[in-house]
JSON list of C-alpha atoms in Angstrom, two decimals:
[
{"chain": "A", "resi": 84, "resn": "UNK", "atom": "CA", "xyz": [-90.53, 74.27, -6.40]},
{"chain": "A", "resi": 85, "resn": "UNK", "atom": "CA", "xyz": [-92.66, 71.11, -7.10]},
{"chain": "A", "resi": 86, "resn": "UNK", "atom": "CA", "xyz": [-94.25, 70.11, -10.30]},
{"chain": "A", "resi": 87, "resn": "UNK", "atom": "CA", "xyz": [-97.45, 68.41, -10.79]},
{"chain": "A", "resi": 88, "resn": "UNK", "atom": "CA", "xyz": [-97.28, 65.12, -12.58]},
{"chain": "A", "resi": 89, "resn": "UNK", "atom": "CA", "xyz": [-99.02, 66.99, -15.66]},
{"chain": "A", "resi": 90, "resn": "UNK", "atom": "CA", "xyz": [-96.58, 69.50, -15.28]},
{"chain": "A", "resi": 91, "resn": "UNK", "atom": "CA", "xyz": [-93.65, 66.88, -15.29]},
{"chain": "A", "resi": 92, "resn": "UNK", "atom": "CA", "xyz": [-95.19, 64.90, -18.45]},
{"chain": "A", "resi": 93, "resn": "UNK", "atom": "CA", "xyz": [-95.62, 68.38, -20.85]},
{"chain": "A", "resi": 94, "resn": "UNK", "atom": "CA", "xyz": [-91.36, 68.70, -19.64]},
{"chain": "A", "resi": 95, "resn": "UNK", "atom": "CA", "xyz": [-90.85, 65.51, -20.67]},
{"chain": "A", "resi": 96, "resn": "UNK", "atom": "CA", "xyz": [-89.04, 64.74, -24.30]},
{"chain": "A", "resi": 97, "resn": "UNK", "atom": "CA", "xyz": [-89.96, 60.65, -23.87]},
{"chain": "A", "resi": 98, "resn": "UNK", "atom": "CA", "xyz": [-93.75, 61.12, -23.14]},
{"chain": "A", "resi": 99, "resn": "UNK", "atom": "CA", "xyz": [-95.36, 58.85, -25.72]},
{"chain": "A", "resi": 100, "resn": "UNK", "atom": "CA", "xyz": [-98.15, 58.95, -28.51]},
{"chain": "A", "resi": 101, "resn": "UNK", "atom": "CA", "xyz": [-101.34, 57.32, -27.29]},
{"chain": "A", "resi": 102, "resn": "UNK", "atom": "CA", "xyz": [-100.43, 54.32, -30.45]},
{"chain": "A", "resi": 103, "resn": "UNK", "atom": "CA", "xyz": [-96.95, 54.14, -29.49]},
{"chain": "A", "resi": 104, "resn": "UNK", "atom": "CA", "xyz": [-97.68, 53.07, -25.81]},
{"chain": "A", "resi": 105, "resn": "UNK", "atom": "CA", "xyz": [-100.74, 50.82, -26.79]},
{"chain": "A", "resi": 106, "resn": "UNK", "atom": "CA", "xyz": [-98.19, 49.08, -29.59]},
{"chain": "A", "resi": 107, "resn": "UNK", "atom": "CA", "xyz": [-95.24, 48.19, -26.45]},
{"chain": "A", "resi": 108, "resn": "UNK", "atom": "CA", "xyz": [-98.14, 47.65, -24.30]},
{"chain": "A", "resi": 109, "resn": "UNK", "atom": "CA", "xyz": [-99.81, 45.17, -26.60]},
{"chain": "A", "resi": 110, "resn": "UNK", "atom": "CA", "xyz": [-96.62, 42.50, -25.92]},
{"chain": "A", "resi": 111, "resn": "UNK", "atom": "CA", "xyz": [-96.54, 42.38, -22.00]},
{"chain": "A", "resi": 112, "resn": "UNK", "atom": "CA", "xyz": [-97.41, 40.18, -19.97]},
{"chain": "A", "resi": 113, "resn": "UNK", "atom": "CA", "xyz": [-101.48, 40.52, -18.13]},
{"chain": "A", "resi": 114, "resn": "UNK", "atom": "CA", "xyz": [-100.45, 41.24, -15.25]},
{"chain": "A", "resi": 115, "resn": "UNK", "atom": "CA", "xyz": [-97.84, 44.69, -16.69]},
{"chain": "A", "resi": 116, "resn": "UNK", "atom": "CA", "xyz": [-101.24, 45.66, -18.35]},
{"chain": "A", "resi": 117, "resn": "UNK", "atom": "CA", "xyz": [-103.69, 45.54, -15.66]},
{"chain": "A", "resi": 118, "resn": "UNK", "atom": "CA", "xyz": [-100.78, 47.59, -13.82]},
{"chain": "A", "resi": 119, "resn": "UNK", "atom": "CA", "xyz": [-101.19, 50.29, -16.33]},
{"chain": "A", "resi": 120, "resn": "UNK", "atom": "CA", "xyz": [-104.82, 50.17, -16.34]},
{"chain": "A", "resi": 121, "resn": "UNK", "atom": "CA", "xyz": [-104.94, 50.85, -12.46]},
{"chain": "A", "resi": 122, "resn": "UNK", "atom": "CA", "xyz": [-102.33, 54.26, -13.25]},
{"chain": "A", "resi": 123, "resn": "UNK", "atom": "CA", "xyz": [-104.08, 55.21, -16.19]},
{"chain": "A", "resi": 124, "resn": "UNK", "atom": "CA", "xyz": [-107.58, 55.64, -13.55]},
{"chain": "A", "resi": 125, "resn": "UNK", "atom": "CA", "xyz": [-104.76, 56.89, -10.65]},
{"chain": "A", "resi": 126, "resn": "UNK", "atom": "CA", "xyz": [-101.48, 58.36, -10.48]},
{"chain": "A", "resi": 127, "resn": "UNK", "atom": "CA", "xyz": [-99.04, 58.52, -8.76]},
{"chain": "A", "resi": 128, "resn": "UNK", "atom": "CA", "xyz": [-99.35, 55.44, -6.74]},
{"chain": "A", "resi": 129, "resn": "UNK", "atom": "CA", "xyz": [-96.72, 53.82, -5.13]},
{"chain": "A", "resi": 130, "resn": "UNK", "atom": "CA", "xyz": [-96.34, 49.93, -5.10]},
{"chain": "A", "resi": 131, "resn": "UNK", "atom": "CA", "xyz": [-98.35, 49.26, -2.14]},
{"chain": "A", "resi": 132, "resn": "UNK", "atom": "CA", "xyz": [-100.97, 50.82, -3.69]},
{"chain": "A", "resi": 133, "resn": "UNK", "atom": "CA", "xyz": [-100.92, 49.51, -6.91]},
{"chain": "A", "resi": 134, "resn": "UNK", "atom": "CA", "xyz": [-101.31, 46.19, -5.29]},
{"chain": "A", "resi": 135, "resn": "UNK", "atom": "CA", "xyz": [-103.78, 46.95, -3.42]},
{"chain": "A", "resi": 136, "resn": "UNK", "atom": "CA", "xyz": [-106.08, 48.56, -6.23]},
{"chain": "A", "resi": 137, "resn": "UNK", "atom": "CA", "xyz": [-105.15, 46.09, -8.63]},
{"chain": "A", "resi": 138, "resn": "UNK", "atom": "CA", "xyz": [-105.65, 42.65, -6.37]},
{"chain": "A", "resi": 139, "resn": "UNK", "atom": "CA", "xyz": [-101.96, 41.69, -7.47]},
{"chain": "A", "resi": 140, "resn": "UNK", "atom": "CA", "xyz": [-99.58, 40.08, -4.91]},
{"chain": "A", "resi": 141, "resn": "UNK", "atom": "CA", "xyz": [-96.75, 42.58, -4.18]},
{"chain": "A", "resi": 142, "resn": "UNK", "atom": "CA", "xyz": [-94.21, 40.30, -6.13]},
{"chain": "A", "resi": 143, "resn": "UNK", "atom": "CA", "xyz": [-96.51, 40.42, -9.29]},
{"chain": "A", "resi": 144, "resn": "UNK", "atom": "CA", "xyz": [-96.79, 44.47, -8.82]},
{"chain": "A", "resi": 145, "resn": "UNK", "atom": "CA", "xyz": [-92.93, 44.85, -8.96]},
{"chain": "A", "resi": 146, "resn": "UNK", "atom": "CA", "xyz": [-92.87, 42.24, -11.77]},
{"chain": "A", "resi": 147, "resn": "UNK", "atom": "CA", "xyz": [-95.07, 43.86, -13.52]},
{"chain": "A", "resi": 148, "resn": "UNK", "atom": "CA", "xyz": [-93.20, 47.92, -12.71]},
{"chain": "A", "resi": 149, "resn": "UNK", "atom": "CA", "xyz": [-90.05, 46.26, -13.76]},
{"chain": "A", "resi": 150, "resn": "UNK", "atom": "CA", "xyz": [-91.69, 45.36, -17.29]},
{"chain": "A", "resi": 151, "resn": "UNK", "atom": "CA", "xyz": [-93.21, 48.54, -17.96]},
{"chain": "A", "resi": 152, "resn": "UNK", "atom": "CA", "xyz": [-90.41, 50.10, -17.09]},
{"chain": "A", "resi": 153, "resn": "UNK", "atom": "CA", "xyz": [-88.19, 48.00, -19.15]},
{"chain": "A", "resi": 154, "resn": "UNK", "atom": "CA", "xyz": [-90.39, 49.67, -21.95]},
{"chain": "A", "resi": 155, "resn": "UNK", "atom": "CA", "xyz": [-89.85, 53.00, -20.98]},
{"chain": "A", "resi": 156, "resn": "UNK", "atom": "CA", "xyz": [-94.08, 53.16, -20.21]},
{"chain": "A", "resi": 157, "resn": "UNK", "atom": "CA", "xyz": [-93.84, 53.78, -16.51]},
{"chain": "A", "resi": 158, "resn": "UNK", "atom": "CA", "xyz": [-91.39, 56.41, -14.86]},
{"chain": "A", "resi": 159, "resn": "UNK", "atom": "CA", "xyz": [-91.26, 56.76, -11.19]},
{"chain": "A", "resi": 160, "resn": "UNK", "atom": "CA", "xyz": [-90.19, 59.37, -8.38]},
{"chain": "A", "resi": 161, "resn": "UNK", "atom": "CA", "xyz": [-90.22, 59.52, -4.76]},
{"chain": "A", "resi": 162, "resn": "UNK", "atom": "CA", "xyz": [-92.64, 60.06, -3.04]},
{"chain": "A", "resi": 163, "resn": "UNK", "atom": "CA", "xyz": [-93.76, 63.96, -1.36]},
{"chain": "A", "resi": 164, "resn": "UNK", "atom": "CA", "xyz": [-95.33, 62.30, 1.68]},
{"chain": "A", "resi": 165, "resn": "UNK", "atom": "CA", "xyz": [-93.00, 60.11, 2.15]},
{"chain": "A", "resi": 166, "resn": "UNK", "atom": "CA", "xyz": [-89.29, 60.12, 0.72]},
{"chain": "A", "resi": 167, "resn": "UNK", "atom": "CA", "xyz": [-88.49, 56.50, 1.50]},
{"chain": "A", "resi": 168, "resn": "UNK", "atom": "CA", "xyz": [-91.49, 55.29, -1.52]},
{"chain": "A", "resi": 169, "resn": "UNK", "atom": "CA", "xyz": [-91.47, 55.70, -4.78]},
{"chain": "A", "resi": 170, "resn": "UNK", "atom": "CA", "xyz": [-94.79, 56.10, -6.46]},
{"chain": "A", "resi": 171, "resn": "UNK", "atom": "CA", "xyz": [-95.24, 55.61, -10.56]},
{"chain": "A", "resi": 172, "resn": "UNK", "atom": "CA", "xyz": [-97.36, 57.09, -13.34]},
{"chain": "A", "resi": 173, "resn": "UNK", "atom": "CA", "xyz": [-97.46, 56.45, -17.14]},
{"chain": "A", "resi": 174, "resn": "UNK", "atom": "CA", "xyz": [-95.13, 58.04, -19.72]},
{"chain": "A", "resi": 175, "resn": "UNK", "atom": "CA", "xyz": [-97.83, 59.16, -22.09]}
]
């Protein structure tokens, strides 16, 4: 049985206040932030489209997953279309 990202966020013991997130937001880089933006708007997306609705070069986009997920602000699963891609929302 699938869950719905909502679903999977109320589940989740690591979902975030809205000023904890902005607070380990606050120290990344532009690039991690606009990345956020773009999820907060949209989510899941996968990498491809990240970087396609944020105008980032691919190698920016995964810089920029790698961050947020580095602070615990992203989480990612694969994808139910397609089970090779991973697609990532927002831990909050």
């Amino acid at each position: 049985m699938s869950m719905s990202t909502a679903d999977e966020r109320a589940n989740n013991d690591d979902v975030l206040s809205d000023g904890e997130y902005r607070d380990r937001l606050r120290e990344l880089p532009p690039s991690a932030k606009l990345v956020s933006k773009v999820l907060e708007g949209e989510s899941p997306l996968s990498q491809g489209q990240l970087a396609e609705e944020s105008l980032l070069p691919d190698r920016t986009v995964r810089y920029a997953l790698n961050r947020l997920e580095d602070e615990e602000l992203v989480n990612s699963r694969y994808s139910f279309q397609d089970a090779r891609k991973q697609v990532y929302y927002l831990n909050v």
